[in-house]
């Protein structure tokens, strides 16, 4: 066991404070990672505040982790000391179900192990990336290519893969019209990735406040959803709408923007149920779908794609003592576009 | 113009009564059809009672029409007098949009013309199949193969194609587990078609009342949804769930029955919005979709498929004077499985 400094919430809605946690000793297939940067994801806040249900405390959030390998177990073959690596939203899975075998560990039916706010296979609580170090089985670690700086790579481990995976699954690419709803941490990744995949990209944001950024990141068009004319003008336009917002959307209005056979895919997750008129799906054989993060193989593919296309998150680097303030700013949408904690300050 | 006997509702919720309507004179590309049989679809009742919004009165419902050609216009090439033909839910479309060109006239973006409760391109009201005759452009008429009796073929024009189209689109076939929700007019067609397509078929019905029929029609399994154990036992089972019911479902419960990447497709259309927890879609990248009838080409394909596999609707033949009583019985689910009006009694 290794004592490691970390930032933790002691109870639901409690502020995060500096503390010490224990990381397990490195086992045969484990990698010890010196964390350099950890992104702050909106879902960290959902979980710390128990918006998604009862949680495990104390909680060390953080599933957007970039660092450097500092020790490896004797059986490790994929990584060596000094390698630049990342860890995302999951640190283990059953490895035996159909989904695990297909590289869809995020949909493991045997029970995947989230990076924090969970119990691992031993029954020990998992602690996330707001910490100096983390120990992870090599099969749940990905390589950060040389072309990517660790700070802008960290948010790719959740915000990047969460948008990349559905864009690929629903075939965003040349000839396709893709809308990205929301221009936050997920949305600003979705815009860059959809553009790099070759799609024609439209941002649908509440206001035009971030229009310049959106166009700079690769959007071809930018519309304010607060303007009802947007919905008239764009009726029947899109092959794919990727909704990254966690506030409940007026789904029927957004479905009206799809072409026949189009799909509205949610990666944002409102805490409350939403209302839907099924006629909105019948007229045009439309799909409403959801997508959660991505598998390990696809996460590696996404990182390689980002390195190749020069894509990273737009970040605001903070010290660990600023985490609680950063949470408030995320909640008021006052971040362009991802807070990243400098782990040297923990 | 030809005067034709028909059954019509004079106003919303009024009973249907015998009356006379005018059919247009046969034009260059028109076919005059002597109607032999017309099915009663639940959507006839929705529309007569304005459950789906304001309607056009007087209304002659009926979009499950089987008959024999008795006259053709000079430009008609596809049909001749004496041919056995059917007409479904639409009698015209723009013929120019992407969907019309792709054989998806049901999703015509230029405005398709429903068989009744609509205005045709001339601005004249359309009248449906509860009548002695109908005049339809040959491009919106399908051929009923010799192997199919006209009475059991009539319901295929809506109930058949409405279930066949999504089963084909979502790849029901060998190796796929398909559930059909509801064992009514649509459901009993869905069971037969999914079985003939090679899928393993499960019926999810409120009770086990129609279990014997379901198994006889091709279901491999039959479960009562009133039993909460059904949802535990079948969790994560299906590739495709076809919901044929027009009462609002507990969508989250049904989505839990899908495998990863599974789809719940609604062809039933509740009059009220439904509630949905988007987490039900995120966990397992699931799809909630809708599907409406089918195009003309696919309707012909479905009729040929039914003839080849000996599939027809299970019907209860009634006289025209029994229509109002039949409506009440449909509303109380007291029909096995489709009322068909003998048009000779109109």
XYZ file of C-alpha atoms in Angstrom:
692
model
C 0.000 0.000 0.000
C 1.184 3.492 -0.783
C -0.075 6.657 0.896
C -0.940 9.242 -1.708
C -2.132 12.843 -1.395
C -5.542 13.452 -2.954
C -8.538 15.768 -2.924
C -11.664 14.127 -1.580
C -15.239 14.923 -0.583
C -16.017 13.357 2.792
C -19.784 13.289 2.210
C -22.410 14.201 -0.368
C -22.204 17.900 -1.271
C -19.212 18.447 1.061
C -16.407 20.561 -0.403
C -13.323 18.739 -1.623
C -10.376 18.879 0.763
C -6.815 17.676 0.728
C -6.403 14.280 2.341
C -4.397 11.074 2.088
C -5.598 7.833 0.488
C -4.017 4.398 0.113
C -3.219 2.977 -3.313
C -2.761 -0.775 -3.546
C 0.744 -2.220 -3.999
C 1.577 -2.835 -7.662
C 0.437 -6.332 -8.661
C 1.614 -8.559 -11.497
C -0.228 -6.728 -14.271
C -0.470 -3.298 -12.652
C 0.999 0.000 -13.701
C 1.740 2.753 -11.185
C 1.130 6.132 -12.757
C 2.416 9.479 -11.503
C -0.560 11.668 -12.314
C 0.369 14.920 -14.030
C -3.045 16.299 -14.955
C -6.672 15.489 -14.169
C -9.653 17.041 -15.923
C -12.827 18.134 -14.137
C -15.867 16.539 -15.757
C -19.424 17.656 -15.094
C -20.147 14.098 -14.013
C -17.659 14.525 -11.143
C -20.026 17.130 -9.768
C -23.147 15.003 -10.416
C -21.547 12.214 -8.400
C -20.056 14.259 -5.551
C -23.494 15.791 -5.040
C -25.329 12.470 -5.422
C -27.328 13.766 -8.368
C -27.093 10.331 -9.958
C -27.956 8.393 -6.813
C -26.260 7.218 -3.655
C -22.473 7.448 -3.813
C -19.405 6.041 -2.052
C -17.608 8.412 0.378
C -14.991 9.618 0.889
C -14.899 10.266 -2.878
C -11.843 11.233 -4.909
C -13.338 12.185 -8.283
C -11.478 12.353 -11.566
C -11.607 10.101 -14.628
C -9.672 12.215 -17.078
C -6.171 11.246 -16.050
C -2.864 11.845 -17.833
C 0.483 10.898 -16.359
C 3.712 8.979 -16.598
C 4.405 5.370 -15.665
C 6.695 5.142 -12.631
C 6.563 1.415 -11.855
C 5.243 -1.738 -13.528
C 4.338 -5.175 -12.226
C 6.385 -8.185 -13.354
C 3.760 -9.380 -15.836
C 3.250 -6.033 -17.579
C 4.104 -6.096 -21.285
C 2.401 -3.028 -22.706
C 4.058 -0.232 -20.736
C 7.423 0.616 -19.212
C 8.614 3.233 -16.766
C 8.558 6.667 -18.375
C 5.680 5.969 -20.779
C 3.070 8.703 -21.141
C -0.312 7.184 -20.393
C -3.939 7.928 -19.651
C -6.783 6.444 -17.627
C -10.427 7.157 -18.318
C -13.743 6.258 -16.738
C -13.143 2.588 -16.020
C -10.298 0.626 -14.436
C -11.553 -2.930 -14.773
C -14.377 -5.070 -16.190
C -15.386 -8.737 -16.185
C -13.263 -9.455 -19.290
C -15.500 -12.410 -20.169
C -18.830 -11.119 -21.416
C -19.675 -10.582 -25.072
C -19.161 -6.829 -24.726
C -15.758 -7.091 -23.032
C -14.628 -9.478 -25.752
C -15.828 -7.026 -28.390
C -13.870 -4.149 -26.859
C -17.006 -2.574 -25.436
C -15.874 -2.735 -21.811
C -17.993 0.309 -21.044
C -21.076 -1.868 -21.554
C -19.663 -4.859 -19.633
C -22.590 -6.972 -18.496
C -20.540 -8.651 -15.779
C -20.006 -5.331 -14.017
C -17.322 -2.855 -15.036
C -15.401 -0.985 -12.355
C -15.615 2.810 -12.617
C -12.463 4.770 -11.852
C -14.048 6.258 -8.724
C -17.276 6.130 -6.724
C -17.298 2.338 -6.942
C -15.903 -0.810 -5.402
C -13.281 -2.795 -7.265
C -13.298 -6.579 -7.554
C -11.743 -6.901 -4.073
C -14.498 -4.792 -2.563
C -12.123 -1.878 -2.025
C -13.338 1.613 -2.981
C -11.870 3.058 -6.161
C -10.406 6.559 -6.034
C -10.029 8.766 -9.080
C -7.577 11.178 -10.575
C -7.566 14.131 -8.179
C -4.487 12.504 -6.620
C -0.725 12.209 -6.961
C -0.693 8.623 -8.170
C -2.962 5.803 -9.310
C -2.481 2.043 -9.755
C -4.314 0.463 -12.716
C -4.213 -2.872 -14.531
C -2.335 -2.367 -17.810
C -5.346 -3.492 -19.845
C -7.269 -0.423 -18.706
C -4.467 2.040 -19.456
C -4.024 3.791 -22.806
C -0.978 5.385 -24.394
C -0.860 9.128 -24.982
C 0.922 9.684 -28.286
C 3.980 11.966 -28.313
C 2.195 14.570 -30.381
C -0.259 15.311 -27.560
C 0.609 17.409 -24.505
C -0.503 15.695 -21.316
C -2.532 18.679 -20.086
C -4.753 18.967 -23.177
C -4.875 15.173 -23.472
C -6.354 14.595 -20.003
C -9.915 15.673 -20.924
C -9.845 13.405 -23.954
C -10.111 10.423 -21.611
C -13.757 11.258 -20.947
C -14.909 14.280 -22.988
C -12.973 13.094 -26.036
C -14.041 9.465 -26.105
C -17.629 10.260 -25.074
C -18.072 12.299 -28.243
C -15.743 10.323 -30.540
C -17.459 6.992 -29.943
C -20.991 8.019 -31.033
C -19.651 10.116 -33.903
C -17.926 6.995 -35.219
C -20.776 4.615 -34.391
C -23.337 6.790 -36.205
C -20.968 7.387 -39.116
C -20.189 11.085 -38.888
C -18.019 11.771 -41.920
C -17.929 13.317 -45.381
C -21.362 14.143 -46.769
C -22.994 14.023 -43.348
C -24.587 16.955 -41.563
C -23.873 16.760 -37.861
C -25.175 19.070 -35.156
C -23.529 19.322 -31.758
C -25.855 20.554 -29.015
C -24.032 22.459 -26.298
C -20.675 24.153 -26.492
C -19.144 23.049 -23.204
C -16.517 20.509 -22.262
C -18.068 17.719 -24.319
C -19.447 19.949 -27.054
C -16.168 21.661 -27.880
C -14.602 18.208 -28.327
C -17.531 17.017 -30.440
C -17.115 19.977 -32.791
C -13.405 19.342 -33.311
C -13.826 15.598 -33.772
C -16.829 15.773 -36.119
C -14.984 18.346 -38.215
C -11.824 16.225 -38.357
C -13.952 13.219 -39.357
C -15.099 15.222 -42.379
C -18.689 16.062 -41.454
C -20.388 19.420 -41.967
C -20.745 20.650 -38.403
C -23.382 22.911 -36.864
C -23.312 24.038 -33.257
C -26.670 24.453 -31.531
C -25.982 26.504 -28.420
C -28.283 28.496 -26.170
C -26.735 31.762 -27.320
C -24.149 33.022 -29.804
C -21.750 33.872 -26.966
C -19.194 31.237 -27.969
C -19.718 31.492 -31.725
C -16.185 32.695 -32.494
C -14.686 29.784 -30.583
C -17.027 27.310 -32.252
C -16.098 28.445 -35.741
C -12.406 28.441 -34.837
C -12.689 24.846 -33.583
C -14.169 23.697 -36.880
C -17.911 24.393 -36.899
C -19.331 25.389 -40.267
C -22.476 26.950 -38.782
C -23.551 28.215 -35.391
C -27.115 28.793 -34.212
C -28.736 30.008 -30.999
C -31.431 27.660 -29.745
C -32.992 30.510 -27.760
C -34.147 31.855 -31.137
C -37.295 29.965 -32.266
C -36.402 30.736 -35.906
C -33.496 28.301 -35.550
C -35.930 25.403 -35.341
C -37.912 26.551 -38.365
C -34.846 27.175 -40.463
C -33.107 23.903 -39.654
C -36.143 21.610 -39.823
C -35.215 18.246 -41.412
C -31.532 19.147 -41.806
C -29.332 16.744 -39.869
C -28.213 13.156 -40.220
C -26.956 13.148 -36.652
C -27.464 15.362 -33.631
C -25.102 14.806 -30.729
C -26.540 16.260 -27.555
C -23.882 16.965 -24.951
C -26.006 18.889 -22.484
C -27.129 17.501 -19.174
C -30.101 19.837 -18.837
C -33.302 18.237 -20.197
C -33.841 19.164 -23.855
C -37.140 19.714 -25.621
C -36.630 16.430 -27.447
C -39.519 16.815 -29.876
C -38.126 20.107 -31.171
C -34.672 18.652 -31.673
C -36.043 15.519 -33.359
C -37.782 17.791 -35.881
C -34.328 18.909 -37.039
C -33.414 15.400 -38.201
C -33.711 14.043 -41.708
C -35.505 10.762 -42.326
C -33.532 7.985 -40.613
C -31.585 10.555 -38.611
C -30.419 9.969 -35.040
C -30.414 12.173 -31.957
C -27.782 10.729 -29.637
C -27.538 11.808 -26.024
C -24.273 11.680 -24.175
C -25.417 14.200 -21.601
C -27.492 12.731 -18.821
C -30.214 14.795 -17.141
C -31.001 13.748 -13.589
C -34.772 13.858 -14.260
C -36.872 11.897 -16.787
C -37.702 13.678 -20.024
C -40.942 13.884 -21.987
C -41.295 12.672 -25.544
C -44.040 12.454 -28.142
C -43.528 9.146 -29.966
C -44.923 10.682 -33.152
C -41.648 12.632 -33.313
C -39.900 9.318 -33.976
C -42.542 7.711 -36.224
C -42.550 10.552 -38.720
C -39.264 9.886 -40.487
C -38.193 6.639 -38.814
C -36.013 8.574 -36.421
C -33.768 7.291 -33.690
C -33.273 8.579 -30.171
C -30.239 6.901 -28.698
C -27.707 7.129 -25.936
C -24.010 6.451 -25.794
C -21.675 6.125 -22.841
C -17.908 6.816 -23.073
C -16.138 4.154 -25.166
C -14.116 0.959 -24.879
C -10.374 0.764 -24.229
C -9.466 -0.020 -27.849
C -11.591 2.826 -29.153
C -10.139 5.207 -26.565
C -6.666 4.428 -27.896
C -7.946 4.932 -31.451
C -9.371 8.306 -30.422
C -6.081 9.443 -28.858
C -4.177 8.436 -31.982
C -6.752 10.257 -34.120
C -6.405 13.394 -31.994
C -2.608 13.316 -32.226
C -2.806 12.872 -35.986
C -5.214 15.790 -36.378
C -3.670 18.082 -33.765
C -6.773 17.958 -31.577
C -6.759 18.597 -27.847
C -9.095 20.045 -25.279
C -9.197 23.796 -24.718
C -8.270 23.999 -21.071
C -7.953 26.308 -18.106
C -5.225 24.966 -15.840
C -5.944 25.296 -12.117
C -4.306 24.381 -8.827
C -5.901 21.760 -6.622
C -6.950 24.411 -4.107
C -9.199 25.920 -6.796
C -11.288 22.751 -7.357
C -14.338 23.844 -5.358
C -14.423 27.213 -7.063
C -14.043 25.493 -10.428
C -17.079 23.302 -9.645
C -19.200 26.411 -9.123
C -17.940 27.850 -12.379
C -18.753 24.603 -14.267
C -22.280 24.749 -12.869
C -22.691 28.305 -14.145
C -21.165 27.361 -17.545
C -18.236 29.697 -16.871
C -15.407 27.646 -18.334
C -13.742 27.560 -21.741
C -13.781 24.623 -22.012
C -12.351 22.284 -19.422
C -10.732 22.817 -16.059
C -7.624 20.697 -15.673
C -5.963 20.254 -12.287
C -2.179 20.502 -12.207
C -1.467 17.435 -10.080
C 1.829 18.918 -8.914
C -0.271 21.243 -6.719
C -2.112 18.461 -4.880
C -67.480 11.724 -61.019
C -69.048 8.537 -59.763
C -71.460 8.264 -56.841
C -70.366 5.484 -54.523
C -71.943 4.063 -51.370
C -69.739 4.401 -48.302
C -69.765 4.475 -44.511
C -68.818 7.866 -43.085
C -68.630 9.751 -39.803
C -70.215 13.179 -40.205
C -68.292 14.721 -37.299
C -65.730 13.871 -34.620
C -66.949 10.940 -32.501
C -70.163 10.597 -34.518
C -71.115 7.015 -35.397
C -70.440 5.856 -38.933
C -73.485 5.797 -41.200
C -74.210 4.762 -44.746
C -73.953 7.629 -47.184
C -72.918 8.431 -50.741
C -69.621 9.997 -51.772
C -68.214 11.087 -55.128
C -65.147 9.425 -56.592
C -63.271 11.331 -59.290
C -63.518 10.203 -62.917
C -60.663 7.885 -63.904
C -57.717 9.953 -65.161
C -54.839 8.960 -67.429
C -52.898 7.023 -64.798
C -55.768 6.058 -62.512
C -57.126 2.693 -61.592
C -60.750 2.203 -60.507
C -60.965 -0.524 -57.924
C -64.078 -2.401 -56.865
C -63.414 -2.790 -53.173
C -64.014 -6.290 -51.852
C -62.693 -6.024 -48.312
C -61.536 -3.252 -45.973
C -59.800 -3.826 -42.649
C -60.548 -1.831 -39.512
C -57.355 -0.376 -38.106
C -57.081 1.119 -34.615
C -55.887 4.309 -36.275
C -59.277 4.610 -38.007
C -60.745 5.058 -34.550
C -58.010 7.482 -33.413
C -58.811 9.627 -36.430
C -62.605 9.436 -36.366
C -62.455 10.516 -32.727
C -59.833 13.216 -33.353
C -57.415 11.580 -30.932
C -54.560 12.554 -33.233
C -55.705 16.114 -33.788
C -58.235 17.961 -35.891
C -59.663 15.855 -38.703
C -61.518 16.289 -42.021
C -65.253 15.475 -41.992
C -67.254 13.785 -43.296
C -64.675 10.999 -42.932
C -64.712 7.641 -44.697
C -61.994 5.677 -42.883
C -60.205 2.624 -44.193
C -56.651 2.147 -45.450
C -56.523 -1.623 -45.628
C -58.154 -2.114 -48.981
C -58.295 -5.194 -51.167
C -60.244 -5.329 -54.403
C -60.327 -5.926 -58.136
C -59.525 -3.477 -60.917
C -62.656 -2.573 -62.890
C -61.361 0.253 -65.099
C -57.989 1.760 -65.992
C -56.961 5.114 -67.449
C -55.360 5.232 -70.910
C -51.841 5.723 -69.519
C -51.955 2.844 -67.044
C -49.347 0.152 -67.712
C -49.108 -1.758 -64.457
C -52.658 -3.050 -64.053
C -55.543 -4.262 -66.174
C -59.208 -4.925 -65.533
C -59.623 -7.997 -63.318
C -56.300 -7.655 -61.473
C -56.367 -8.275 -57.737
C -54.956 -5.207 -56.028
C -54.534 -3.418 -52.722
C -54.310 0.137 -51.444
C -52.747 1.069 -48.145
C -52.295 4.230 -46.131
C -51.267 6.619 -48.892
C -52.617 7.400 -52.344
C -50.113 9.972 -53.577
C -46.888 11.783 -52.675
C -44.700 14.523 -54.153
C -42.713 11.976 -56.206
C -39.734 14.337 -56.297
C -38.131 14.422 -52.860
C -35.208 12.243 -51.818
C -37.522 9.913 -49.901
C -40.009 9.448 -52.749
C -37.132 8.659 -55.081
C -35.817 6.122 -52.577
C -39.186 4.348 -52.360
C -39.898 5.811 -48.940
C -43.079 7.612 -49.980
C -44.391 7.272 -46.427
C -41.752 9.812 -45.363
C -42.297 12.123 -48.365
C -41.043 15.562 -47.375
C -43.110 17.258 -50.066
C -46.317 16.066 -48.448
C -47.766 12.610 -48.991
C -51.517 12.192 -49.382
C -53.108 9.828 -46.860
C -55.864 7.559 -48.122
C -58.452 9.373 -46.002
C -58.717 12.286 -43.574
C -56.654 14.464 -45.906
C -56.826 16.649 -48.967
C -55.396 15.422 -52.246
C -53.286 17.554 -54.560
C -56.436 19.152 -56.016
C -57.601 20.161 -52.575
C -60.369 17.563 -52.646
C -60.896 15.442 -49.515
C -59.686 11.852 -49.720
C -62.072 9.071 -48.695
C -60.927 5.651 -47.580
C -61.874 2.045 -47.989
C -65.225 1.727 -46.205
C -66.792 2.193 -49.649
C -67.812 0.309 -52.785
C -65.075 1.720 -55.004
C -61.943 3.833 -54.963
C -59.902 5.608 -57.660
C -56.126 5.637 -57.165
C -53.098 6.475 -59.293
C -51.490 3.207 -60.396
C -48.194 4.090 -58.697
C -49.886 3.886 -55.316
C -51.572 0.547 -55.981
C -49.991 -2.822 -55.185
C -50.667 -6.263 -56.565
C -52.111 -8.983 -54.343
C -50.464 -12.268 -55.340
C -52.715 -15.160 -56.330
C -51.716 -17.152 -53.276
C -53.379 -14.649 -50.933
C -57.147 -14.440 -50.363
C -58.382 -10.878 -50.602
C -60.046 -10.926 -47.170
C -56.923 -11.918 -45.207
C -54.769 -9.748 -47.468
C -56.640 -6.514 -46.709
C -55.102 -5.980 -43.231
C -51.638 -6.526 -44.655
C -51.910 -3.122 -46.318
C -51.466 -1.426 -42.953
C -50.919 -3.959 -40.154
C -48.688 -6.087 -42.363
C -46.445 -3.394 -43.776
C -46.285 -1.465 -40.480
C -44.647 -4.454 -38.820
C -42.744 -5.819 -41.833
C -40.916 -2.569 -42.580
C -39.236 -2.133 -39.157
C -38.522 -5.863 -38.869
C -36.617 -5.620 -42.146
C -35.001 -2.255 -41.397
C -33.712 -3.431 -38.014
C -32.591 -6.782 -39.460
C -34.905 -9.272 -37.777
C -33.680 -12.624 -38.993
C -31.763 -15.769 -38.066
C -29.785 -15.441 -34.837
C -31.799 -12.425 -33.689
C -34.054 -12.339 -30.658
C -37.124 -10.276 -31.378
C -39.899 -9.357 -28.979
C -43.307 -8.212 -30.150
C -45.182 -6.118 -27.598
C -48.934 -6.482 -27.895
C -50.897 -9.300 -29.464
C -53.502 -7.331 -31.380
C -53.973 -6.488 -35.039
C -50.394 -5.312 -35.530
C -48.823 -7.684 -33.034
C -50.261 -10.856 -34.512
C -48.804 -9.815 -37.873
C -45.447 -8.955 -36.294
C -45.228 -12.420 -34.747
C -45.904 -14.189 -38.051
C -43.532 -11.988 -40.027
C -40.654 -12.072 -37.537
C -40.981 -15.847 -37.357
C -41.008 -16.195 -41.141
C -37.939 -13.938 -41.336
C -36.119 -16.462 -39.152
C -35.922 -14.623 -35.823
C -36.532 -16.162 -32.405
C -39.803 -14.529 -31.415
C -41.128 -13.646 -27.967
C -44.538 -12.127 -27.371
C -44.837 -9.644 -24.502
C -48.540 -9.298 -23.813
C -50.427 -7.978 -20.802
C -51.709 -11.443 -19.972
C -51.356 -15.024 -21.179
C -54.912 -14.947 -22.560
C -53.779 -15.251 -26.186
C -50.769 -17.474 -25.566
C -52.078 -20.429 -27.587
C -52.718 -18.214 -30.585
C -49.293 -16.594 -30.270
C -47.481 -19.905 -30.243
C -49.581 -21.151 -33.137
C -48.685 -18.058 -35.183
C -44.969 -18.671 -34.693
C -43.900 -17.259 -31.328
C -41.202 -19.259 -29.552
C -41.973 -17.738 -26.136
C -44.853 -15.875 -24.564
C -44.702 -13.727 -21.418
C -47.214 -11.674 -19.437
C -46.016 -8.129 -18.804
C -48.395 -7.873 -15.848
C -45.972 -10.209 -14.050
C -42.975 -8.204 -12.751
C -40.832 -11.361 -12.922
C -40.999 -11.108 -16.720
C -38.832 -8.008 -16.626
C -36.263 -9.606 -14.309
C -36.083 -12.807 -16.295
C -35.772 -11.168 -19.697
C -33.355 -8.385 -18.734
C -30.802 -7.791 -21.517
C -32.337 -10.392 -23.843
C -33.496 -8.815 -27.091
C -31.864 -7.393 -30.181
C -35.126 -5.801 -31.225
C -38.399 -5.028 -29.498
C -41.285 -4.051 -31.733
C -43.952 -2.254 -29.751
C -47.332 -2.388 -31.436
C -49.416 -0.965 -28.615
C -50.910 2.480 -28.636
C -51.198 2.729 -24.860
C -48.146 4.452 -23.331
C -45.519 1.877 -22.286
C -43.175 2.097 -19.327
C -40.325 2.693 -21.741
C -37.522 2.377 -19.195
C -38.661 -1.120 -18.228
C -38.852 -2.260 -21.830
C -35.462 -0.724 -22.689
C -33.951 -2.804 -19.873
C -34.906 -5.905 -21.868
C -32.603 -4.945 -24.743
C -29.060 -6.151 -25.304
C -26.285 -3.645 -25.921
C -26.990 -1.870 -29.219
C -30.570 -3.147 -29.185
C -33.521 -1.152 -30.505
C -37.021 -0.583 -29.197
C -39.118 0.429 -32.179
C -42.573 1.895 -31.761
C -45.189 1.503 -34.415
C -48.024 2.143 -32.009
C -48.682 5.784 -31.320
C -49.998 6.903 -27.939
C -51.968 10.121 -28.018
C -50.076 11.514 -24.980
C -46.334 12.190 -24.508
C -44.369 9.493 -22.709
C -41.720 9.774 -20.008
C -38.194 8.468 -20.438
C -35.026 8.345 -18.373
C -32.174 8.973 -20.810
C -29.902 6.749 -18.705
C -31.970 3.836 -20.058
C -30.473 4.582 -23.477
C -26.921 5.468 -22.372
C -26.354 2.201 -20.567
C -25.865 -0.120 -23.530
C -25.985 2.363 -26.416
C -29.640 1.593 -26.964
C -32.000 2.961 -29.550
C -35.574 4.117 -29.189
C -37.037 4.569 -32.633
C -40.267 4.902 -34.530
C -41.434 3.565 -37.830
C -44.468 4.456 -39.925
C -46.047 2.027 -42.421
C -43.763 1.466 -45.436
C -43.175 2.586 -49.008
C -44.991 1.269 -52.060
C -42.119 -0.941 -53.206
C -41.692 -2.450 -49.766
C -45.447 -2.992 -49.464
C -45.325 -5.058 -52.656
C -42.303 -6.956 -51.298
C -44.235 -7.670 -48.092
C -47.269 -9.002 -49.998
C -45.031 -11.262 -52.072
C -43.285 -12.440 -48.878
C -46.644 -13.198 -47.248
C -47.842 -15.157 -50.268
C -44.596 -17.137 -50.336
C -44.832 -17.976 -46.634
C -48.590 -18.493 -46.467
C -49.086 -15.536 -44.134
C -52.329 -13.615 -43.804
C -54.176 -11.757 -41.109
C -56.426 -13.641 -38.706
C -59.730 -11.946 -39.359
C -63.323 -11.657 -38.220
C -65.464 -10.762 -41.214
C -68.275 -8.288 -40.495
C -70.997 -6.499 -42.393
C -70.829 -2.740 -42.805
C -73.693 -2.276 -40.368
C -71.496 -3.762 -37.634
C -68.700 -1.165 -37.951
C -69.654 0.921 -34.900
C -69.954 -2.146 -32.718
C -66.612 -3.385 -34.044
C -64.997 -0.071 -33.034
C -66.121 -0.590 -29.450
C -64.775 -4.109 -29.495
C -61.393 -2.910 -30.848
C -61.221 -0.388 -28.009
C -61.818 -3.138 -25.472
C -59.272 -5.432 -27.204
C -62.062 -7.859 -28.050
C -60.980 -8.929 -31.536
C -58.918 -11.815 -32.844
C -57.236 -10.165 -34.637
C -58.635 -7.869 -37.254
C -62.147 -6.898 -38.235
C -62.572 -6.883 -41.990
C -65.629 -5.342 -43.603
C -67.238 -7.295 -46.420
C -67.655 -4.452 -48.905
C -70.560 -6.246 -50.589
C -72.636 -5.262 -47.535
C -71.994 -1.505 -47.840
